[in-house]
Amino acid sequence: MKKLHTVVVFLFLIASSFTYAQTPLPVPKNDTEARNVETIRLWLEEVWGNWRTELVADLVTPEYTRHEGSETRVVSREEYISDIERGQGRSAKFTQHAMSIDNNLLWTRWSGDVTARSGDHIELKGIQIYRFDNGRLTETWVMQERGNPWPDD
């Protein structure tokens, strides 16, 4: 089961063709939130949506901690760029259903439709929390599962 979980996490992490149906971004209440909302916008739309890996150095701290189910891994910017670049040949469409921010924490509820290089089709849904440090992503918690997308509400 651990291997299946790792495969699903990596399908999400390194899909090569992302499409986002973006919910409106949260309205920031202060300068910190405004900076963090702009970081997540660039992260989702430009890094993942347009493969602009040159932005990673500006958007991520030197070490980025990812809590993925029962595993935690700390990756450098270079390792993260390598993960992104290894994703060539996969496609995914993600819908952000809801998003909210509270200073340096932002959460999103999302659904994903992923096609692996093998042609396998996987539907995912999840909740992800991002933590920011001085406007850069520094930590994330990802809880995801296979299954039908979240209902629209």
mmCIF file with all atom_site columns, C-alpha atoms in Angstrom:
data_model
loop_
_atom_site.group_PDB
_atom_site.id
_atom_site.type_symbol
_atom_site.label_atom_id
_atom_site.label_alt_id
_atom_site.label_comp_id
_atom_site.label_asym_id
_atom_site.label_entity_id
_atom_site.label_seq_id
_atom_site.pdbx_PDB_ins_code
_atom_site.Cartn_x
_atom_site.Cartn_y
_atom_site.Cartn_z
_atom_site.occupancy
_atom_site.B_iso_or_equiv
_atom_site.pdbx_formal_charge
_atom_site.auth_seq_id
_atom_site.auth_comp_id
_atom_site.auth_asym_id
_atom_site.auth_atom_id
_atom_site.pdbx_PDB_model_num
ATOM 1   C CA . MET A 1 1   ? 0.000   0.000  0.000   1.00 0.00 ? 1   MET A CA 1
ATOM 2   C CA . LYS A 1 2   ? 2.890   2.370  0.754   1.00 0.00 ? 2   LYS A CA 1
ATOM 3   C CA . LYS A 1 3   ? 4.191   1.951  -2.812  1.00 0.00 ? 3   LYS A CA 1
ATOM 4   C CA . LEU A 1 4   ? 0.763   2.805  -4.290  1.00 0.00 ? 4   LEU A CA 1
ATOM 5   C CA . HIS A 1 5   ? 0.574   5.918  -2.086  1.00 0.00 ? 5   HIS A CA 1
ATOM 6   C CA . THR A 1 6   ? 4.032   7.018  -3.251  1.00 0.00 ? 6   THR A CA 1
ATOM 7   C CA . VAL A 1 7   ? 3.071   6.476  -6.907  1.00 0.00 ? 7   VAL A CA 1
ATOM 8   C CA . VAL A 1 8   ? -0.092  8.558  -6.499  1.00 0.00 ? 8   VAL A CA 1
ATOM 9   C CA . VAL A 1 9   ? 1.868   11.348 -4.780  1.00 0.00 ? 9   VAL A CA 1
ATOM 10  C CA . PHE A 1 10  ? 4.444   11.422 -7.563  1.00 0.00 ? 10  PHE A CA 1
ATOM 11  C CA . LEU A 1 11  ? 1.766   11.395 -10.276 1.00 0.00 ? 11  LEU A CA 1
ATOM 12  C CA . PHE A 1 12  ? 0.404   14.541 -8.682  1.00 0.00 ? 12  PHE A CA 1
ATOM 13  C CA . LEU A 1 13  ? 3.815   16.063 -8.085  1.00 0.00 ? 13  LEU A CA 1
ATOM 14  C CA . ILE A 1 14  ? 5.317   15.537 -11.518 1.00 0.00 ? 14  ILE A CA 1
ATOM 15  C CA . ALA A 1 15  ? 2.520   15.598 -14.069 1.00 0.00 ? 15  ALA A CA 1
ATOM 16  C CA . SER A 1 16  ? 3.838   17.461 -17.092 1.00 0.00 ? 16  SER A CA 1
ATOM 17  C CA . SER A 1 17  ? 0.774   19.167 -18.481 1.00 0.00 ? 17  SER A CA 1
ATOM 18  C CA . PHE A 1 18  ? -1.229  20.890 -15.793 1.00 0.00 ? 18  PHE A CA 1
ATOM 19  C CA . THR A 1 19  ? -4.472  22.665 -16.422 1.00 0.00 ? 19  THR A CA 1
ATOM 20  C CA . TYR A 1 20  ? -6.032  24.583 -13.571 1.00 0.00 ? 20  TYR A CA 1
ATOM 21  C CA . ALA A 1 21  ? -9.658  25.584 -13.265 1.00 0.00 ? 21  ALA A CA 1
ATOM 22  C CA . GLN A 1 22  ? -8.838  28.228 -10.711 1.00 0.00 ? 22  GLN A CA 1
ATOM 23  C CA . THR A 1 23  ? -11.251 29.383 -8.083  1.00 0.00 ? 23  THR A CA 1
ATOM 24  C CA . PRO A 1 24  ? -10.876 33.084 -7.309  1.00 0.00 ? 24  PRO A CA 1
ATOM 25  C CA . LEU A 1 25  ? -7.897  33.645 -5.051  1.00 0.00 ? 25  LEU A CA 1
ATOM 26  C CA . PRO A 1 26  ? -8.611  34.628 -1.449  1.00 0.00 ? 26  PRO A CA 1
ATOM 27  C CA . VAL A 1 27  ? -8.814  38.337 -0.698  1.00 0.00 ? 27  VAL A CA 1
ATOM 28  C CA . PRO A 1 28  ? -5.814  39.278 1.444   1.00 0.00 ? 28  PRO A CA 1
ATOM 29  C CA . LYS A 1 29  ? -6.381  41.209 4.677   1.00 0.00 ? 29  LYS A CA 1
ATOM 30  C CA . ASN A 1 30  ? -2.817  42.529 5.009   1.00 0.00 ? 30  ASN A CA 1
ATOM 31  C CA . ASP A 1 31  ? 0.535   42.858 3.203   1.00 0.00 ? 31  ASP A CA 1
ATOM 32  C CA . THR A 1 32  ? 1.738   39.419 4.354   1.00 0.00 ? 32  THR A CA 1
ATOM 33  C CA . GLU A 1 33  ? -1.326  37.718 2.938   1.00 0.00 ? 33  GLU A CA 1
ATOM 34  C CA . ALA A 1 34  ? -1.092  39.751 -0.288  1.00 0.00 ? 34  ALA A CA 1
ATOM 35  C CA . ARG A 1 35  ? 2.503   38.583 -0.818  1.00 0.00 ? 35  ARG A CA 1
ATOM 36  C CA . ASN A 1 36  ? 1.566   34.958 -0.079  1.00 0.00 ? 36  ASN A CA 1
ATOM 37  C CA . VAL A 1 37  ? -1.479  35.015 -2.392  1.00 0.00 ? 37  VAL A CA 1
ATOM 38  C CA . GLU A 1 38  ? 0.753   36.302 -5.200  1.00 0.00 ? 38  GLU A CA 1
ATOM 39  C CA . THR A 1 39  ? 3.268   33.521 -4.471  1.00 0.00 ? 39  THR A CA 1
ATOM 40  C CA . ILE A 1 40  ? 0.598   30.804 -4.701  1.00 0.00 ? 40  ILE A CA 1
ATOM 41  C CA . ARG A 1 41  ? -0.806  32.362 -7.884  1.00 0.00 ? 41  ARG A CA 1
ATOM 42  C CA . LEU A 1 42  ? 2.629   32.247 -9.521  1.00 0.00 ? 42  LEU A CA 1
ATOM 43  C CA . TRP A 1 43  ? 3.245   28.736 -8.153  1.00 0.00 ? 43  TRP A CA 1
ATOM 44  C CA . LEU A 1 44  ? 0.030   27.283 -9.558  1.00 0.00 ? 44  LEU A CA 1
ATOM 45  C CA . GLU A 1 45  ? -0.337  29.289 -12.768 1.00 0.00 ? 45  GLU A CA 1
ATOM 46  C CA . GLU A 1 46  ? 3.253   29.871 -13.845 1.00 0.00 ? 46  GLU A CA 1
ATOM 47  C CA . VAL A 1 47  ? 5.441   27.128 -12.341 1.00 0.00 ? 47  VAL A CA 1
ATOM 48  C CA . TRP A 1 48  ? 2.933   24.276 -12.696 1.00 0.00 ? 48  TRP A CA 1
ATOM 49  C CA . GLY A 1 49  ? 0.712   25.723 -15.431 1.00 0.00 ? 49  GLY A CA 1
ATOM 50  C CA . ASN A 1 50  ? 3.423   27.091 -17.748 1.00 0.00 ? 50  ASN A CA 1
ATOM 51  C CA . TRP A 1 51  ? 6.509   25.128 -16.604 1.00 0.00 ? 51  TRP A CA 1
ATOM 52  C CA . ARG A 1 52  ? 8.409   28.260 -15.552 1.00 0.00 ? 52  ARG A CA 1
ATOM 53  C CA . THR A 1 53  ? 10.889  26.477 -13.292 1.00 0.00 ? 53  THR A CA 1
ATOM 54  C CA . GLU A 1 54  ? 13.130  29.558 -13.266 1.00 0.00 ? 54  GLU A CA 1
ATOM 55  C CA . LEU A 1 55  ? 10.630  31.043 -10.773 1.00 0.00 ? 55  LEU A CA 1
ATOM 56  C CA . VAL A 1 56  ? 11.197  28.289 -8.181  1.00 0.00 ? 56  VAL A CA 1
ATOM 57  C CA . ALA A 1 57  ? 14.172  30.122 -6.617  1.00 0.00 ? 57  ALA A CA 1
ATOM 58  C CA . ASP A 1 58  ? 11.972  33.179 -6.004  1.00 0.00 ? 58  ASP A CA 1
ATOM 59  C CA . LEU A 1 59  ? 8.956   31.245 -4.714  1.00 0.00 ? 59  LEU A CA 1
ATOM 60  C CA . VAL A 1 60  ? 10.421  28.481 -2.519  1.00 0.00 ? 60  VAL A CA 1
ATOM 61  C CA . THR A 1 61  ? 12.783  28.593 0.466   1.00 0.00 ? 61  THR A CA 1
ATOM 62  C CA . PRO A 1 62  ? 16.139  26.785 0.015   1.00 0.00 ? 62  PRO A CA 1
ATOM 63  C CA . GLU A 1 63  ? 14.618  23.716 1.716   1.00 0.00 ? 63  GLU A CA 1
ATOM 64  C CA . TYR A 1 64  ? 10.955  22.857 1.118   1.00 0.00 ? 64  TYR A CA 1
ATOM 65  C CA . THR A 1 65  ? 9.304   20.349 3.462   1.00 0.00 ? 65  THR A CA 1
ATOM 66  C CA . ARG A 1 66  ? 6.546   18.168 1.998   1.00 0.00 ? 66  ARG A CA 1
ATOM 67  C CA . HIS A 1 67  ? 4.330   16.108 4.328   1.00 0.00 ? 67  HIS A CA 1
ATOM 68  C CA . GLU A 1 68  ? 2.677   13.532 2.063   1.00 0.00 ? 68  GLU A CA 1
ATOM 69  C CA . GLY A 1 69  ? 0.500   11.050 3.901   1.00 0.00 ? 69  GLY A CA 1
ATOM 70  C CA . SER A 1 70  ? 2.782   9.110  6.224   1.00 0.00 ? 70  SER A CA 1
ATOM 71  C CA . GLU A 1 71  ? 5.993   10.394 4.601   1.00 0.00 ? 71  GLU A CA 1
ATOM 72  C CA . THR A 1 72  ? 7.867   13.641 5.035   1.00 0.00 ? 72  THR A CA 1
ATOM 73  C CA . ARG A 1 73  ? 10.620  14.721 2.712   1.00 0.00 ? 73  ARG A CA 1
ATOM 74  C CA . VAL A 1 74  ? 12.738  17.844 2.574   1.00 0.00 ? 74  VAL A CA 1
ATOM 75  C CA . VAL A 1 75  ? 13.776  18.886 -0.913  1.00 0.00 ? 75  VAL A CA 1
ATOM 76  C CA . SER A 1 76  ? 16.106  21.588 -2.154  1.00 0.00 ? 76  SER A CA 1
ATOM 77  C CA . ARG A 1 77  ? 15.023  23.976 -4.882  1.00 0.00 ? 77  ARG A CA 1
ATOM 78  C CA . GLU A 1 78  ? 17.192  22.052 -7.336  1.00 0.00 ? 78  GLU A CA 1
ATOM 79  C CA . GLU A 1 79  ? 15.609  18.723 -6.363  1.00 0.00 ? 79  GLU A CA 1
ATOM 80  C CA . TYR A 1 80  ? 12.144  20.222 -6.751  1.00 0.00 ? 80  TYR A CA 1
ATOM 81  C CA . ILE A 1 81  ? 12.994  21.567 -10.215 1.00 0.00 ? 81  ILE A CA 1
ATOM 82  C CA . SER A 1 82  ? 14.302  18.113 -11.132 1.00 0.00 ? 82  SER A CA 1
ATOM 83  C CA . ASP A 1 83  ? 11.009  16.549 -9.949  1.00 0.00 ? 83  ASP A CA 1
ATOM 84  C CA . ILE A 1 84  ? 9.061   19.006 -12.094 1.00 0.00 ? 84  ILE A CA 1
ATOM 85  C CA . GLU A 1 85  ? 11.215  18.400 -15.166 1.00 0.00 ? 85  GLU A CA 1
ATOM 86  C CA . ARG A 1 86  ? 10.931  14.592 -14.819 1.00 0.00 ? 86  ARG A CA 1
ATOM 87  C CA . GLY A 1 87  ? 7.196   14.951 -15.326 1.00 0.00 ? 87  GLY A CA 1
ATOM 88  C CA . GLN A 1 88  ? 7.378   15.394 -19.085 1.00 0.00 ? 88  GLN A CA 1
ATOM 89  C CA . GLY A 1 89  ? 4.874   13.141 -20.850 1.00 0.00 ? 89  GLY A CA 1
ATOM 90  C CA . ARG A 1 90  ? 2.164   13.147 -18.193 1.00 0.00 ? 90  ARG A CA 1
ATOM 91  C CA . SER A 1 91  ? -0.911  15.314 -18.119 1.00 0.00 ? 91  SER A CA 1
ATOM 92  C CA . ALA A 1 92  ? -3.251  16.476 -15.398 1.00 0.00 ? 92  ALA A CA 1
ATOM 93  C CA . LYS A 1 93  ? -6.180  18.795 -14.970 1.00 0.00 ? 93  LYS A CA 1
ATOM 94  C CA . PHE A 1 94  ? -6.705  20.242 -11.503 1.00 0.00 ? 94  PHE A CA 1
ATOM 95  C CA . THR A 1 95  ? -9.632  22.213 -10.188 1.00 0.00 ? 95  THR A CA 1
ATOM 96  C CA . GLN A 1 96  ? -9.235  24.388 -7.115  1.00 0.00 ? 96  GLN A CA 1
ATOM 97  C CA . HIS A 1 97  ? -12.661 24.215 -5.435  1.00 0.00 ? 97  HIS A CA 1
ATOM 98  C CA . ALA A 1 98  ? -11.944 26.459 -2.473  1.00 0.00 ? 98  ALA A CA 1
ATOM 99  C CA . MET A 1 99  ? -9.031  28.421 -1.084  1.00 0.00 ? 99  MET A CA 1
ATOM 100 C CA . SER A 1 100 ? -8.506  30.442 2.074   1.00 0.00 ? 100 SER A CA 1
ATOM 101 C CA . ILE A 1 101 ? -5.599  32.217 3.747   1.00 0.00 ? 101 ILE A CA 1
ATOM 102 C CA . ASP A 1 102 ? -4.700  33.174 7.312   1.00 0.00 ? 102 ASP A CA 1
ATOM 103 C CA . ASN A 1 103 ? -1.421  35.121 7.327   1.00 0.00 ? 103 ASN A CA 1
ATOM 104 C CA . ASN A 1 104 ? 1.289   32.516 6.545   1.00 0.00 ? 104 ASN A CA 1
ATOM 105 C CA . LEU A 1 105 ? -1.028  29.522 6.047   1.00 0.00 ? 105 LEU A CA 1
ATOM 106 C CA . LEU A 1 106 ? -3.099  28.917 2.923   1.00 0.00 ? 106 LEU A CA 1
ATOM 107 C CA . TRP A 1 107 ? -5.289  25.892 2.283   1.00 0.00 ? 107 TRP A CA 1
ATOM 108 C CA . THR A 1 108 ? -6.935  24.633 -0.862  1.00 0.00 ? 108 THR A CA 1
ATOM 109 C CA . ARG A 1 109 ? -9.451  21.898 -1.636  1.00 0.00 ? 109 ARG A CA 1
ATOM 110 C CA . TRP A 1 110 ? -8.790  20.438 -5.075  1.00 0.00 ? 110 TRP A CA 1
ATOM 111 C CA . SER A 1 111 ? -9.675  17.651 -7.510  1.00 0.00 ? 111 SER A CA 1
ATOM 112 C CA . GLY A 1 112 ? -7.378  16.216 -10.143 1.00 0.00 ? 112 GLY A CA 1
ATOM 113 C CA . ASP A 1 113 ? -7.707  14.118 -13.267 1.00 0.00 ? 113 ASP A CA 1
ATOM 114 C CA . VAL A 1 114 ? -4.276  12.614 -14.026 1.00 0.00 ? 114 VAL A CA 1
ATOM 115 C CA . THR A 1 115 ? -3.146  10.579 -17.029 1.00 0.00 ? 115 THR A CA 1
ATOM 116 C CA . ALA A 1 116 ? 0.177   8.810  -16.516 1.00 0.00 ? 116 ALA A CA 1
ATOM 117 C CA . ARG A 1 117 ? 2.653   7.973  -19.298 1.00 0.00 ? 117 ARG A CA 1
ATOM 118 C CA . SER A 1 118 ? 1.278   4.427  -19.213 1.00 0.00 ? 118 SER A CA 1
ATOM 119 C CA . GLY A 1 119 ? -2.142  5.823  -20.109 1.00 0.00 ? 119 GLY A CA 1
ATOM 120 C CA . ASP A 1 120 ? -3.615  4.954  -16.716 1.00 0.00 ? 120 ASP A CA 1
ATOM 121 C CA . HIS A 1 121 ? -6.323  7.408  -15.708 1.00 0.00 ? 121 HIS A CA 1
ATOM 122 C CA . ILE A 1 122 ? -6.499  8.408  -12.037 1.00 0.00 ? 122 ILE A CA 1
ATOM 123 C CA . GLU A 1 123 ? -8.990  10.706 -10.327 1.00 0.00 ? 123 GLU A CA 1
ATOM 124 C CA . LEU A 1 124 ? -7.721  12.353 -7.157  1.00 0.00 ? 124 LEU A CA 1
ATOM 125 C CA . LYS A 1 125 ? -9.091  14.752 -4.622  1.00 0.00 ? 125 LYS A CA 1
ATOM 126 C CA . GLY A 1 126 ? -7.345  16.377 -1.761  1.00 0.00 ? 126 GLY A CA 1
ATOM 127 C CA . ILE A 1 127 ? -6.740  19.145 0.672   1.00 0.00 ? 127 ILE A CA 1
ATOM 128 C CA . GLN A 1 128 ? -3.403  20.910 0.777   1.00 0.00 ? 128 GLN A CA 1
ATOM 129 C CA . ILE A 1 129 ? -2.037  23.390 3.273   1.00 0.00 ? 129 ILE A CA 1
ATOM 130 C CA . TYR A 1 130 ? 0.884   25.648 2.391   1.00 0.00 ? 130 TYR A CA 1
ATOM 131 C CA . ARG A 1 131 ? 3.057   27.509 4.907   1.00 0.00 ? 131 ARG A CA 1
ATOM 132 C CA . PHE A 1 132 ? 4.996   30.586 3.830   1.00 0.00 ? 132 PHE A CA 1
ATOM 133 C CA . ASP A 1 133 ? 8.154   32.174 5.186   1.00 0.00 ? 133 ASP A CA 1
ATOM 134 C CA . ASN A 1 134 ? 8.721   35.752 4.073   1.00 0.00 ? 134 ASN A CA 1
ATOM 135 C CA . GLY A 1 135 ? 6.542   35.268 0.989   1.00 0.00 ? 135 GLY A CA 1
ATOM 136 C CA . ARG A 1 136 ? 8.099   31.952 -0.048  1.00 0.00 ? 136 ARG A CA 1
ATOM 137 C CA . LEU A 1 137 ? 6.716   28.434 0.175   1.00 0.00 ? 137 LEU A CA 1
ATOM 138 C CA . THR A 1 138 ? 8.516   26.562 2.937   1.00 0.00 ? 138 THR A CA 1
ATOM 139 C CA . GLU A 1 139 ? 6.238   23.674 3.927   1.00 0.00 ? 139 GLU A CA 1
ATOM 140 C CA . THR A 1 140 ? 3.175   21.835 2.667   1.00 0.00 ? 140 THR A CA 1
ATOM 141 C CA . TRP A 1 141 ? 0.839   19.143 3.944   1.00 0.00 ? 141 TRP A CA 1
ATOM 142 C CA . VAL A 1 142 ? -0.888  17.077 1.269   1.00 0.00 ? 142 VAL A CA 1
ATOM 143 C CA . MET A 1 143 ? -3.793  14.774 2.029   1.00 0.00 ? 143 MET A CA 1
ATOM 144 C CA . GLN A 1 144 ? -5.145  13.108 -1.087  1.00 0.00 ? 144 GLN A CA 1
ATOM 145 C CA . GLU A 1 145 ? -7.090  10.058 -2.111  1.00 0.00 ? 145 GLU A CA 1
ATOM 146 C CA . ARG A 1 146 ? -8.283  8.362  -5.234  1.00 0.00 ? 146 ARG A CA 1
ATOM 147 C CA . GLY A 1 147 ? -11.918 8.826  -6.054  1.00 0.00 ? 147 GLY A CA 1
ATOM 148 C CA . ASN A 1 148 ? -14.549 11.046 -7.513  1.00 0.00 ? 148 ASN A CA 1
ATOM 149 C CA . PRO A 1 149 ? -13.943 14.801 -7.473  1.00 0.00 ? 149 PRO A CA 1
ATOM 150 C CA . TRP A 1 150 ? -15.418 16.993 -4.775  1.00 0.00 ? 150 TRP A CA 1
ATOM 151 C CA . PRO A 1 151 ? -18.952 18.115 -5.581  1.00 0.00 ? 151 PRO A CA 1
ATOM 152 C CA . ASP A 1 152 ? -19.292 21.667 -6.819  1.00 0.00 ? 152 ASP A CA 1
ATOM 153 C CA . ASP A 1 153 ? -20.831 23.936 -4.218  1.00 0.00 ? 153 ASP A CA 1
#
